[in-house]
Coordinates of C-alpha atoms in Angstrom, one line a residue:
X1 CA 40.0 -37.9 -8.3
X2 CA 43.6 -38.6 -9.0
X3 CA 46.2 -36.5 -7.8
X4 CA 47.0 -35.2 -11.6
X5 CA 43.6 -33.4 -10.5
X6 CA 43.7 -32.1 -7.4
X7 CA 44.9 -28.8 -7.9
X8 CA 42.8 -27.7 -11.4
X9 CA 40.6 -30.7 -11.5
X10 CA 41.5 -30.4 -15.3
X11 CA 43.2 -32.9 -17.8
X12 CA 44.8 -32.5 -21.3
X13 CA 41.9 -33.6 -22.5
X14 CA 38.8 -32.9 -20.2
X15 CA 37.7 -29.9 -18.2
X16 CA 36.1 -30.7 -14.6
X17 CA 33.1 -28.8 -14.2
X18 CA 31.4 -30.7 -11.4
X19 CA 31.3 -33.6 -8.4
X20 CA 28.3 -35.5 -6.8
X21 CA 28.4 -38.9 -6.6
X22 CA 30.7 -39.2 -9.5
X23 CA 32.4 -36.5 -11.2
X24 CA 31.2 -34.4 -14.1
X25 CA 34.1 -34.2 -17.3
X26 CA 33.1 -32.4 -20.2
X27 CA 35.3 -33.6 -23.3
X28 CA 37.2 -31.7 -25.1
X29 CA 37.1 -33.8 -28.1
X30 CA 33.1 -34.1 -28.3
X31 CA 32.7 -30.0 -26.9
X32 CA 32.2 -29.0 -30.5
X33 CA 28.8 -31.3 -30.5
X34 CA 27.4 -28.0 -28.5
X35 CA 25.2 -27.5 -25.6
X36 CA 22.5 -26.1 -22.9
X37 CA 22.8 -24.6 -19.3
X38 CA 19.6 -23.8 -18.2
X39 CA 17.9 -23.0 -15.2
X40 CA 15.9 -20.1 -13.1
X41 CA 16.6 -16.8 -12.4
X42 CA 19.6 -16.7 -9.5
X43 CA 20.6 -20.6 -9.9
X44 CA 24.5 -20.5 -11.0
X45 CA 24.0 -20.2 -14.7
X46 CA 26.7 -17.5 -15.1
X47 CA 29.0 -19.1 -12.5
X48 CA 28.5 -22.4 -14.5
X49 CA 29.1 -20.6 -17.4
X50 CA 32.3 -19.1 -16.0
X51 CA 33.6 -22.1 -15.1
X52 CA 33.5 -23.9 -18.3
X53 CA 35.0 -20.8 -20.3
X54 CA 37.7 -20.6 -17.7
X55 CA 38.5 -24.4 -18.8
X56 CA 38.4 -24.0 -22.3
X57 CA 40.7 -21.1 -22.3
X58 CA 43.1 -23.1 -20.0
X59 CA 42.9 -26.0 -22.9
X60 CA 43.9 -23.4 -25.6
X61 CA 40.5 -22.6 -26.9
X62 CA 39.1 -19.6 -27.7
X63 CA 36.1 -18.2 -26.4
X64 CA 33.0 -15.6 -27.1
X65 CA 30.8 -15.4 -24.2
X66 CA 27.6 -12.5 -24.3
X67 CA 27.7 -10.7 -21.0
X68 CA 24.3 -9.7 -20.2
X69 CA 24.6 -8.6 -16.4
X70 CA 28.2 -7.7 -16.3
X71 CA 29.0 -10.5 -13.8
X72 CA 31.1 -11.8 -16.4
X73 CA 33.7 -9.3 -16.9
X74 CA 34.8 -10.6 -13.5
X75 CA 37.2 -13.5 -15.4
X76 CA 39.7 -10.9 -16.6
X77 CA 40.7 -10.7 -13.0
X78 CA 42.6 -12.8 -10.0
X79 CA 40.0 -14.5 -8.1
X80 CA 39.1 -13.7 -4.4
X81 CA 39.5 -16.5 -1.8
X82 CA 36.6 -16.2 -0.2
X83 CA 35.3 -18.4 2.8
X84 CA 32.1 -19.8 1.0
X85 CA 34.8 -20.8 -2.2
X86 CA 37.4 -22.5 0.4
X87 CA 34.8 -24.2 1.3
X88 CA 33.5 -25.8 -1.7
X89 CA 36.6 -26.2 -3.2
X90 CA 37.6 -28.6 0.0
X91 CA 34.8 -30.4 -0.3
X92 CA 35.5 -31.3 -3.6
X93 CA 39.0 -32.3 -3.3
X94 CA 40.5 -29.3 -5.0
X95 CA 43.1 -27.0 -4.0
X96 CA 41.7 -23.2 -4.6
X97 CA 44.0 -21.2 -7.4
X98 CA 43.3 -17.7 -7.8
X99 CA 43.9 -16.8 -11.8
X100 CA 42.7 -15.0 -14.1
X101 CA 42.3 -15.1 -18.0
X102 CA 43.5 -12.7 -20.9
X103 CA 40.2 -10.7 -21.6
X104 CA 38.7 -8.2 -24.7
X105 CA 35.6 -6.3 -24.3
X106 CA 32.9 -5.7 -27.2
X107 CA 30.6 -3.6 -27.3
X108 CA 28.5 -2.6 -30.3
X109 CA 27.8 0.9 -28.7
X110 CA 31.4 1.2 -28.4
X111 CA 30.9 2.3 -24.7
X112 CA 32.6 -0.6 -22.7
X113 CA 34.6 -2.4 -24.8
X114 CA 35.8 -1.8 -28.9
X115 CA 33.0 -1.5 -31.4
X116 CA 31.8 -4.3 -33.6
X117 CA 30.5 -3.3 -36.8
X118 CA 29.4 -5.6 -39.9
X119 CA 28.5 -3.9 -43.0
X120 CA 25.0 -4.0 -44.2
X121 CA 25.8 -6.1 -47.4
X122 CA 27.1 -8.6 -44.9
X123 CA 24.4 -8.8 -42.7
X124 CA 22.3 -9.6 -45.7
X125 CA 18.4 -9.5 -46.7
X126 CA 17.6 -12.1 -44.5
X127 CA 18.8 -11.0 -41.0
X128 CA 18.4 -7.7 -41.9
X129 CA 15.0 -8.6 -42.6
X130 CA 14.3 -10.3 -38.9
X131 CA 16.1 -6.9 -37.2
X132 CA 13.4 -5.1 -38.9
X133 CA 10.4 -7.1 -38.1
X134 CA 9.6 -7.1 -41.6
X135 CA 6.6 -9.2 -43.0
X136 CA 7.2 -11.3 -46.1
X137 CA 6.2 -8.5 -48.9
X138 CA 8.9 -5.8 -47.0
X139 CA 11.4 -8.9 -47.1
X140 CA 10.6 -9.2 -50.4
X141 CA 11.6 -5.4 -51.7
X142 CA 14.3 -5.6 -49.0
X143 CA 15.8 -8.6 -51.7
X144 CA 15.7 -6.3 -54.7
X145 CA 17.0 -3.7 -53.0
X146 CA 20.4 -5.7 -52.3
X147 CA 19.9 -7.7 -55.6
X148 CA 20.3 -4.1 -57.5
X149 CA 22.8 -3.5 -55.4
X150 CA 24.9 -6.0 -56.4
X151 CA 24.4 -5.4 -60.1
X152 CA 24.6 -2.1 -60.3
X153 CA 28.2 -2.5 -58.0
X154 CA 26.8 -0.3 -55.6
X155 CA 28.5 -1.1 -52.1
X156 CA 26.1 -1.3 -48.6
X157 CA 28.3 -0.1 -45.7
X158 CA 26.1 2.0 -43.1
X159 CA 22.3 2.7 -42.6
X160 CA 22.3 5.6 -44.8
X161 CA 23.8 3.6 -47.5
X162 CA 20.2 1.1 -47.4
X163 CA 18.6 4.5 -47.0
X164 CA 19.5 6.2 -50.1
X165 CA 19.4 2.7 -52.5
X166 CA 15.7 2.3 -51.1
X167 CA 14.5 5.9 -52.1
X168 CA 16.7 5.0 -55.5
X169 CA 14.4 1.9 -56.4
X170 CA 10.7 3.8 -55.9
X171 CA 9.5 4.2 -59.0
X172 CA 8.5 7.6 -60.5
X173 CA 4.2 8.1 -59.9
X174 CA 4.0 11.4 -61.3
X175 CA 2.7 12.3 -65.1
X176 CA 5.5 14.0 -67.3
X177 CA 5.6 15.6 -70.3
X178 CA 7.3 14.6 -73.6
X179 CA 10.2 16.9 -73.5
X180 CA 10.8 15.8 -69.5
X181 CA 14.0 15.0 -68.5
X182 CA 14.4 11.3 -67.3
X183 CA 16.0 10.8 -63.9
X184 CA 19.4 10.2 -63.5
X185 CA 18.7 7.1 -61.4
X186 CA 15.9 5.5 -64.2
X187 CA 18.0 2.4 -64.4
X188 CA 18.1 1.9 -60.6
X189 CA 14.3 2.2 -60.9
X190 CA 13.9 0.2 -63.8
X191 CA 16.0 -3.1 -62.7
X192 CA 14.2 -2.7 -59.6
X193 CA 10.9 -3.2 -60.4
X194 CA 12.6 -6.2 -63.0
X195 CA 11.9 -8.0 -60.3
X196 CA 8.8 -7.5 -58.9
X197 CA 6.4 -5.2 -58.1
X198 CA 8.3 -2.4 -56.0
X199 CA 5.9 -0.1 -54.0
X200 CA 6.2 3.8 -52.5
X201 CA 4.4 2.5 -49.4
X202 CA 6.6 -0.4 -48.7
X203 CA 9.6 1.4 -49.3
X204 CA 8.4 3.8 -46.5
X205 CA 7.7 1.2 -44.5
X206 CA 11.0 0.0 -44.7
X207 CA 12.6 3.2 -43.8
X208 CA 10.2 3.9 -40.8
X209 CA 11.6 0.4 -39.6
X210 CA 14.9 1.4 -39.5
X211 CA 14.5 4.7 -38.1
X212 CA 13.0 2.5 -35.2
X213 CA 16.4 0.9 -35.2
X214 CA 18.3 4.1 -35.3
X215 CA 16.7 5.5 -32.8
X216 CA 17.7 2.3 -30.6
X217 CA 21.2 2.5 -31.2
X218 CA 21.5 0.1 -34.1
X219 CA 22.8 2.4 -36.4
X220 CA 26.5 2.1 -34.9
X221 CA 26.4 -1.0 -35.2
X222 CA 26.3 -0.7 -39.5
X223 CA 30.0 0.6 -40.6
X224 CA 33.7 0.0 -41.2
X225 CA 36.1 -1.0 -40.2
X226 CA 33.9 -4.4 -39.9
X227 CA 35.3 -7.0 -37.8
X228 CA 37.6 -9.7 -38.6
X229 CA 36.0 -12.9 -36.7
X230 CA 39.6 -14.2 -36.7
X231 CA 40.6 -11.7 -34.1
X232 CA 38.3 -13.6 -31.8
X233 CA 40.0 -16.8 -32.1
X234 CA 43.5 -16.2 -30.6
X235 CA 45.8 -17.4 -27.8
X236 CA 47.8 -15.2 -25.6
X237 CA 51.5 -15.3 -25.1
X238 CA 50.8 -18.5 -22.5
X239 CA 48.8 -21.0 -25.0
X240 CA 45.6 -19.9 -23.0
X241 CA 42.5 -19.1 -25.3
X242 CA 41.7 -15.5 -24.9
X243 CA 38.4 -15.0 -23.6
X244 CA 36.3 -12.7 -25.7
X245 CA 33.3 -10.9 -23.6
X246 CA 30.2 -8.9 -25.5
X247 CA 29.5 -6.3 -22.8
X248 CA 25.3 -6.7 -23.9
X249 CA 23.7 -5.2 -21.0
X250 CA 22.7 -2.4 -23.9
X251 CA 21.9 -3.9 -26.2
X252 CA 19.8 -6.3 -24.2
X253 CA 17.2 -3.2 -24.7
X254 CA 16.5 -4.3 -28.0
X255 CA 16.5 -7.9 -28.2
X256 CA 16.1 -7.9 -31.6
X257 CA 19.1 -6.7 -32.8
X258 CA 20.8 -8.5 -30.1
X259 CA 19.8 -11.9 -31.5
X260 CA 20.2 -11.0 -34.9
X261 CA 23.9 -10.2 -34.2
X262 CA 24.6 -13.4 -32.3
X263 CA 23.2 -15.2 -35.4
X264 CA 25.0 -13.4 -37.8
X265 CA 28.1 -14.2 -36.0
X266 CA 27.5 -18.2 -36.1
X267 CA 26.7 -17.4 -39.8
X268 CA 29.7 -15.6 -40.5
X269 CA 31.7 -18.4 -38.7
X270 CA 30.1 -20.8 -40.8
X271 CA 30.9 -19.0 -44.1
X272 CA 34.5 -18.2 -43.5
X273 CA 36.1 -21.2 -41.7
X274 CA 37.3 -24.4 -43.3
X275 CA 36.5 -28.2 -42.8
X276 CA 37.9 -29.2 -39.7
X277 CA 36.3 -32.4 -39.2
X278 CA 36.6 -34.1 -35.6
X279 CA 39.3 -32.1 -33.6
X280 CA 41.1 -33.1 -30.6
X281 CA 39.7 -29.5 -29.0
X282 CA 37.6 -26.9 -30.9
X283 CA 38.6 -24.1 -32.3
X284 CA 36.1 -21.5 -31.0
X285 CA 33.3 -21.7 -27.9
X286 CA 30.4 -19.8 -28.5
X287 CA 28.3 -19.0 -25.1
X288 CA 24.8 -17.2 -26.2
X289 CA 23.1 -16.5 -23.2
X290 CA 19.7 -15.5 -23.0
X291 CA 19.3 -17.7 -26.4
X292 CA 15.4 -17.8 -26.1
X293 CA 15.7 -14.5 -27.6
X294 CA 16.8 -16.1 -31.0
X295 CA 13.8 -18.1 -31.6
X296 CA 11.0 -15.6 -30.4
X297 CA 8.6 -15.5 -33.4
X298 CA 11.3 -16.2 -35.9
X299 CA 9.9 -17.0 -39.4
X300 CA 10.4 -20.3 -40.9
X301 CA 13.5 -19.5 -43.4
X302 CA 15.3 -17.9 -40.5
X303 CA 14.7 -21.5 -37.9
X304 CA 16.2 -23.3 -41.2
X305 CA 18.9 -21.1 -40.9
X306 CA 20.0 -21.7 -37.5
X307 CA 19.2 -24.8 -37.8
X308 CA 21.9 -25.4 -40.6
X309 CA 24.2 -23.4 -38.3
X310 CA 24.2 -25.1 -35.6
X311 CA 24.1 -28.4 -37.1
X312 CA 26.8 -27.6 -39.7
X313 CA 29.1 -25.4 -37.4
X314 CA 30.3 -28.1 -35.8
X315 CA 32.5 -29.7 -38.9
X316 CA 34.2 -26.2 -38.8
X317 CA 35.1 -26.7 -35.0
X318 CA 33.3 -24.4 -33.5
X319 CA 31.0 -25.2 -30.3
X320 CA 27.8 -23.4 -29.7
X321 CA 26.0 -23.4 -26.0
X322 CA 22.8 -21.8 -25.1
X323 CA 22.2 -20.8 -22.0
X324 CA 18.7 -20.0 -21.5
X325 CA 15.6 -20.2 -18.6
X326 CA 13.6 -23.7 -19.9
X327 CA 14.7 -26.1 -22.1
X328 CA 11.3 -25.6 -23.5
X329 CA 12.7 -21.8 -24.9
X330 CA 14.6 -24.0 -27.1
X331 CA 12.8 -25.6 -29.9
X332 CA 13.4 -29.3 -30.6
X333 CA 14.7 -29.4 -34.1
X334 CA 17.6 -27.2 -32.6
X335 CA 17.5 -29.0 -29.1
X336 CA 18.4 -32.4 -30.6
X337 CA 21.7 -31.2 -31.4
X338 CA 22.7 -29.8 -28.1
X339 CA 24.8 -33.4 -26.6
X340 CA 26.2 -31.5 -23.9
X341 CA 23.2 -30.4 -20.7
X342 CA 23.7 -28.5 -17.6
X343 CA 20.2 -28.0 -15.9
X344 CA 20.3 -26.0 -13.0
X345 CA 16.9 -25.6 -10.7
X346 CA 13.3 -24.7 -12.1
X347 CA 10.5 -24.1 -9.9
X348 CA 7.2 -25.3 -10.9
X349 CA 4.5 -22.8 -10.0
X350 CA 2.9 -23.0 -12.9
X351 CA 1.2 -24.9 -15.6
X352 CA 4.1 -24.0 -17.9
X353 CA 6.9 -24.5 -15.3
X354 CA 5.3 -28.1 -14.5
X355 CA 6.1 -28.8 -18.6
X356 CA 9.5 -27.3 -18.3
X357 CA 10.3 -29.6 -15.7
X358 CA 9.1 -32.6 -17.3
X359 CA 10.7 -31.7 -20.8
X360 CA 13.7 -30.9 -19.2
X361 CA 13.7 -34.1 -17.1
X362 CA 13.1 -36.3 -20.8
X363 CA 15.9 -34.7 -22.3
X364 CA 18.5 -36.7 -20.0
X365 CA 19.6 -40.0 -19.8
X366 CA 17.7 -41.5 -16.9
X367 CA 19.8 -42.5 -14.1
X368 CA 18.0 -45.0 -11.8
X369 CA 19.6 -44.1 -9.1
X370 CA 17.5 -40.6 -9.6
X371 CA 14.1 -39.0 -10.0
X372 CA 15.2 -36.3 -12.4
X373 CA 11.8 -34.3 -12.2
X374 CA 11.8 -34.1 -8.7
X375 CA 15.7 -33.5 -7.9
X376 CA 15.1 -30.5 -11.0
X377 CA 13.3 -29.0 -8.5
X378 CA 15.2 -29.8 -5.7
X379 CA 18.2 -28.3 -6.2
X380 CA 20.4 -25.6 -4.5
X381 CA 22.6 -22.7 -5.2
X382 CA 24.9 -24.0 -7.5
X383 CA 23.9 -27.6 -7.8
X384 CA 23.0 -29.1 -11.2
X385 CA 22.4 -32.5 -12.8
X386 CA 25.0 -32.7 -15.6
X387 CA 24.9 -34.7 -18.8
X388 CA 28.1 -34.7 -21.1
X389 CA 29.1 -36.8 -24.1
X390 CA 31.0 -39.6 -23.7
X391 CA 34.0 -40.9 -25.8
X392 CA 31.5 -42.9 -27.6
X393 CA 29.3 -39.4 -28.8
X394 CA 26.5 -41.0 -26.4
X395 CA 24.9 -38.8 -22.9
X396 CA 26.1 -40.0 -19.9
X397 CA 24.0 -41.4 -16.9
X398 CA 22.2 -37.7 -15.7
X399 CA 24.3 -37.0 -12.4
X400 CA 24.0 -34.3 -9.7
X401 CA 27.0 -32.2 -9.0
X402 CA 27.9 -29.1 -7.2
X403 CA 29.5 -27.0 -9.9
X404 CA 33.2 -26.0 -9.1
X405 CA 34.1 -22.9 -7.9
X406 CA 35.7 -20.6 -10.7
X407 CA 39.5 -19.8 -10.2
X408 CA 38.8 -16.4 -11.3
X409 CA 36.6 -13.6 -9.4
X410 CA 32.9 -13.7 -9.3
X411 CA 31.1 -10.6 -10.3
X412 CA 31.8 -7.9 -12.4
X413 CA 35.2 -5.5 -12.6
X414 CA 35.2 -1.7 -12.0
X415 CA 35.1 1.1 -14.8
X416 CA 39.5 2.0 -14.0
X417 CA 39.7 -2.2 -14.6
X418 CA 38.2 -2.5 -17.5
X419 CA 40.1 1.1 -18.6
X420 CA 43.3 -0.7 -17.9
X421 CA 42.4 -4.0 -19.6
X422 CA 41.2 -2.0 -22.7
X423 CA 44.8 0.0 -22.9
X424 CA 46.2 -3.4 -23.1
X425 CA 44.0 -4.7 -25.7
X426 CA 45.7 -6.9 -28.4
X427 CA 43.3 -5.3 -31.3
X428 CA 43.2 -1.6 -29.3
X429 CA 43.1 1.2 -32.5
X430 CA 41.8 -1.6 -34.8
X431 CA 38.2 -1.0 -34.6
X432 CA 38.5 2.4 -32.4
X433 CA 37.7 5.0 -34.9
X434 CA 34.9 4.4 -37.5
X435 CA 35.6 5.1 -41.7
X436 CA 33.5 6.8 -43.9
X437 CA 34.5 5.3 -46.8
X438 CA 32.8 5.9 -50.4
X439 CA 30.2 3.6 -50.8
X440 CA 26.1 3.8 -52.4
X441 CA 24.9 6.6 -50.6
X442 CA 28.3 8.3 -52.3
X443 CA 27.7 7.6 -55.4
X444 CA 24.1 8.0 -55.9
X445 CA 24.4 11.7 -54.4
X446 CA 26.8 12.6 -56.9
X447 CA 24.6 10.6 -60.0
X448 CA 21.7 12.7 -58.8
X449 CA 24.0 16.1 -58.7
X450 CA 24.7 15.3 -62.3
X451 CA 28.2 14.7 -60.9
X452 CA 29.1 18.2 -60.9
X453 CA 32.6 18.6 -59.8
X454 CA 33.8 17.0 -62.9
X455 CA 34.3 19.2 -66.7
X456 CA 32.3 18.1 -69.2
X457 CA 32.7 19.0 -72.9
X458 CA 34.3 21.7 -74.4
X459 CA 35.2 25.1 -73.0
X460 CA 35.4 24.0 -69.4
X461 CA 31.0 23.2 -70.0
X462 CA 29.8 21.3 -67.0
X463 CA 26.4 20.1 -65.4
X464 CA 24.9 20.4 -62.0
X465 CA 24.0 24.3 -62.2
X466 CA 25.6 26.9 -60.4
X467 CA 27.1 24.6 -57.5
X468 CA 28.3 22.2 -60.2
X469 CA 30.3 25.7 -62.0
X470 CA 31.8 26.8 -58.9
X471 CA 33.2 23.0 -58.0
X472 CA 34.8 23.1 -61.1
X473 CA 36.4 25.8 -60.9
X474 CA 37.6 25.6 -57.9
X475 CA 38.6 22.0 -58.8
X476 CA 40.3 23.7 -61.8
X477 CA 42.2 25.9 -59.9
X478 CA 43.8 23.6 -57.3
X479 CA 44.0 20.5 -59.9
X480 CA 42.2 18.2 -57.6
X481 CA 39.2 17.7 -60.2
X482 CA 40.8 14.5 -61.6
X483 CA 39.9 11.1 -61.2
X484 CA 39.7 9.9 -57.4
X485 CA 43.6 8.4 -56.9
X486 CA 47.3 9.8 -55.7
X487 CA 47.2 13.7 -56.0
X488 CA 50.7 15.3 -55.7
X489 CA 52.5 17.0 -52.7
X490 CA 51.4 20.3 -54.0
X491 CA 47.8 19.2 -54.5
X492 CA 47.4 17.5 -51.3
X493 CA 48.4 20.5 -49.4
X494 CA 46.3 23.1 -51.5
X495 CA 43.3 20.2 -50.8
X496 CA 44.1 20.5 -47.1
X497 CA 43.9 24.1 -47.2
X498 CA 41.0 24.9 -49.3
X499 CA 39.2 22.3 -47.0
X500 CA 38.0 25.2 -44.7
X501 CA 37.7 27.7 -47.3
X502 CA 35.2 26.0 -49.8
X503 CA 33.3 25.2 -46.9
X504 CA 32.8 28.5 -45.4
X505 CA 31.8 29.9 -48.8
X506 CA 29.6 27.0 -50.3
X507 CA 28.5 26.5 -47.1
X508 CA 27.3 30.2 -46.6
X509 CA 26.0 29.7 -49.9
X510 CA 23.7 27.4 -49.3
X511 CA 22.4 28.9 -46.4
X512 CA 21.4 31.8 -48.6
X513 CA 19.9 29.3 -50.8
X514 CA 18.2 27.2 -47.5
X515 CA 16.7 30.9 -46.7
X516 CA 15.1 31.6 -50.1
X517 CA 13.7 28.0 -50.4
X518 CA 12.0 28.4 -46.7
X519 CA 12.6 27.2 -43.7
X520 CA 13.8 23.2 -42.9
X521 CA 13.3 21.8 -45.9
X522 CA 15.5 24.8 -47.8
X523 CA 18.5 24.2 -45.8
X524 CA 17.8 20.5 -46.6
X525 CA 18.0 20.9 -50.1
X526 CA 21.1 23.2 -49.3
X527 CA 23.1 20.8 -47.4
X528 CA 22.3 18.2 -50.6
X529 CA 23.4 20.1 -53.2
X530 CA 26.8 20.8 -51.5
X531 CA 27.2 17.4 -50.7
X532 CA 26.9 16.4 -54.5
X533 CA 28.6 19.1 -55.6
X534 CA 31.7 19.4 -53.5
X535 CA 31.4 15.6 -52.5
X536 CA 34.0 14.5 -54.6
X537 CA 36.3 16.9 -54.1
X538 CA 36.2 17.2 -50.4
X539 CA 36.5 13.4 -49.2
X540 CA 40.1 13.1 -51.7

């Protein structure tokens, strides 16, 4: 080691990550070709994985990292000299630097760190598809859902947006007379089954599916404001690549959504950046831990997508590394593009484990001064045999290394650390509060109200009954029955006031209503009929 490294161990150009015999450098240059740290239960995979995001975000890059035990949150503050870190760090030549790195916290719950929300239109049939554990004729209606969608302009946001478009597009069973009225949502119907045979019972399948995923949580995760994947790739006021940290301890729980997020991510990566081509660094590092979650019975057209991504990705810059248990989680059309291996220790007690190790051992570089299948499961706490691209694009010689102490703390921060780091958040109010904005559920409510807050034909005539009489008039009154847009100082304070008061009344009304109907399913149809009514006139 020269002395340009003996206090960081890393260049402008290469981040230390290890020392054996020789020392491990993992490129800068040739990180966007991706990787894999793997290795058992309680091996140094986090620490490892600590230790290479602390170097990228040294070098300038940006990185997302999915935090599945908490440990860590722990790079957001100063490190902790401890003996046991002293002590490696001597033996390796370094000079221990406590540091720290400029931190923000996700959290799809919204619990430990800002929310992250997509839309549902941006999620997309497919993905949305493998969060549901749909089979290929659910997938299939779950297409013309979001192609009628798109044709008929109606915009997906949230859950109950996909809700109400999916109980739009079942066709009509029942046997009406001539002088029937049609329904106001026959074309929705109609283009729908365009395409295909559109059946009650899948439809309800469908929605049972995602009350499954409501009832897990996943419903928060479906809104606005969505995020802006740019806000992940930023520096701080040093140069240093902040550090971006998916607090998924949660939503670990359901693994499915979990995976389907991650991928969404690299797809939305994918879609929105430019050609880079070969960069001196990359742009973004992507760490997905627990990655053999992603290819758990996933469907043929989802593999070829992620196996686009994470072929592709690259030209945009972007680095992807999975850290999983086995190599073997992995599958080997994706595995062949991971240049970049840290393998930590397996333990072969079973028939299984003894294939892990000798997949794992074939996917190096032999070394001949090594038995890679029997050092695998040899080694200690913190030890690995490390393979990194060289300036040629070609593996290194498999080495083993004891992995470099991080300069930041080990294990995860308290609750008032965390609070503090989230006050000081660069995108803190950005994604805090969630928006309700008018979007297919919207618009269908107020096509099956007959639209009633607005005046029809002459005389003040309108549709939509009683409810749709009494919006109008009270729309009339306070001049807020125009089209949606800027309503003057006047009207914006009589909306403002009226707020309260058409609630209380309508409200009371259709209680009244709720009661003479019968029991739940009369203060259902209550609570619709003021929503279509008064829907327009209320969200202004």
């Amino acid at each position: 080691m020269t002395a340009q490294d003996s206090k960081l161990g890393d260049t402008d150009d290469k981040i230390f990550v290890g020392k054996g015999d020789e020392q491990a450098w993992l490129t800068l240059a040739l990180a966007n070709r991706h990787g894999l740290v793997t290795g058992a239960t309680g091996t140094g995979k986090t620490v490892t994985l600590q230790v290479m995001a602390e170097g990228f975000a040294r070098a300038g890059v940006p990185v997302f990292a999915a935090d599945i035990k908490g440990d860590l949150s722990g790079i957001s503050e100063i490190g902790v000299p401890a003996d046991f870190i002293l002590k490696r760090a001597t033996e390796m030549g370094l000079t221990f630097q406590p540091d720290h790195f400029s931190t923000v916290f996700w959290d799809v719950f919204g619990e430990q760190g800002h929310p992250v929300r997509a839309t549902v239109t941006e999620m997309g049939p497919l993905l949305l598809a493998r969060m549901l554990d749909l089979n290929d004729v659910q997938e299939g209606v779950l297409n013309v859902a979001f192609r009628v969608a798109d044709d008929a302009g109606l915009t997906l946001i949230d859950m109950k947006d996909l809700r109400a478009l999916l109980d739009a597009i079942v066709p009509d069973t029942g046997k009406k007379g001539a002088d029937a009225e049609e329904s106001p949502l026959a074309d929705v119907k109609k283009a729908a089954q365009g395409f295909g045979n559109v059946t009650k019972a899948t439809v309800g399948t469908i929605q049972r599916q995602l009350l499954v995923l409501e009832n897990q949580g996943g419903t928060k995760f479906f809104g606005e404001p969505a995020l802006t994947l740019k806000d992940f790739m930023k520096t701080d006021r040093d140069g240093r690549g902040m550090v971006n940290i998916l607090v998924a301890d949660k939503l670990l729980q359901n693994p499915r959504l979990y995976a389907t997020f991650l991928l969404w991510m690299l797809s939305e990566l994918f879609e929105e950046l430019p050609e880079a081509g070969d960069l001196p660094k990359p742009k973004l590092v992507f760490f997905f831990d627990e990655a053999h979650l992603l290819f758990n019975d996933a469907p043929k057209a989802l593999m070829d997508k992620i196996e686009q991504v994470v072929r592709l990705i690259r030209s945009k810059g972007v680095g992807v590394y999975f850290v999983t248990q086995n190599p073997i989680d992995v599958p080997d059309r994706v595995l062949g593009q991971l240049g970049n291996r840290v393998q930590h220790a397996l333990r072969a007690f079973t028939p299984r484990d003894q294939k892990a190790v000798a997949a794992a051992a074939q996917t190096f570089r032999p070394n001949p001064k090594l038995d890679t299948a029997k050092v695998i499961m040899e080694l200690g706490k913190g030890e690995a045999l490390v393979s990194f691209l060289e300036g040629n694009g070609t593996p290194a010689m498999v080495e083993r290394v004891m992995i470099r102490p991080p300069s930041a703390r080990i294990g995860p921060i308290t609750p008032d650390e965390r609070k503090a780091i989230m006050a000081a958040s660069p995108v803190k109010g950005k994604y805090d509060t969630a928006v309700d904005a008018e979007s297919a559920y919207e618009i269908l409510q107020k096509r099956i109200a007959g639209t009633a807050v607005t005046v029809d034909g002459p005389a003040g005539a309108s549709g939509g009954g009683i409810l749709g009489q009494i919006g109008s008039i009270v729309g009339t009154i306070f001049g807020t029955n125009v089209k949606r847009g800027r309503l003057s100082a006047g009207q914006v304070i009589a909306r403002d006031v009226t707020r309260s008061v058409t609630n209380q009344v309508i409200g009371g009304m259709a209680a009244n209503i709720g009661k003479s109907v019968g029991g739940q399913l009369g203060g259902s149809i209550g609570r619709t009929l003021v929503r279509g009514a008064l829907g327009g006139l209320l969200r202004r």
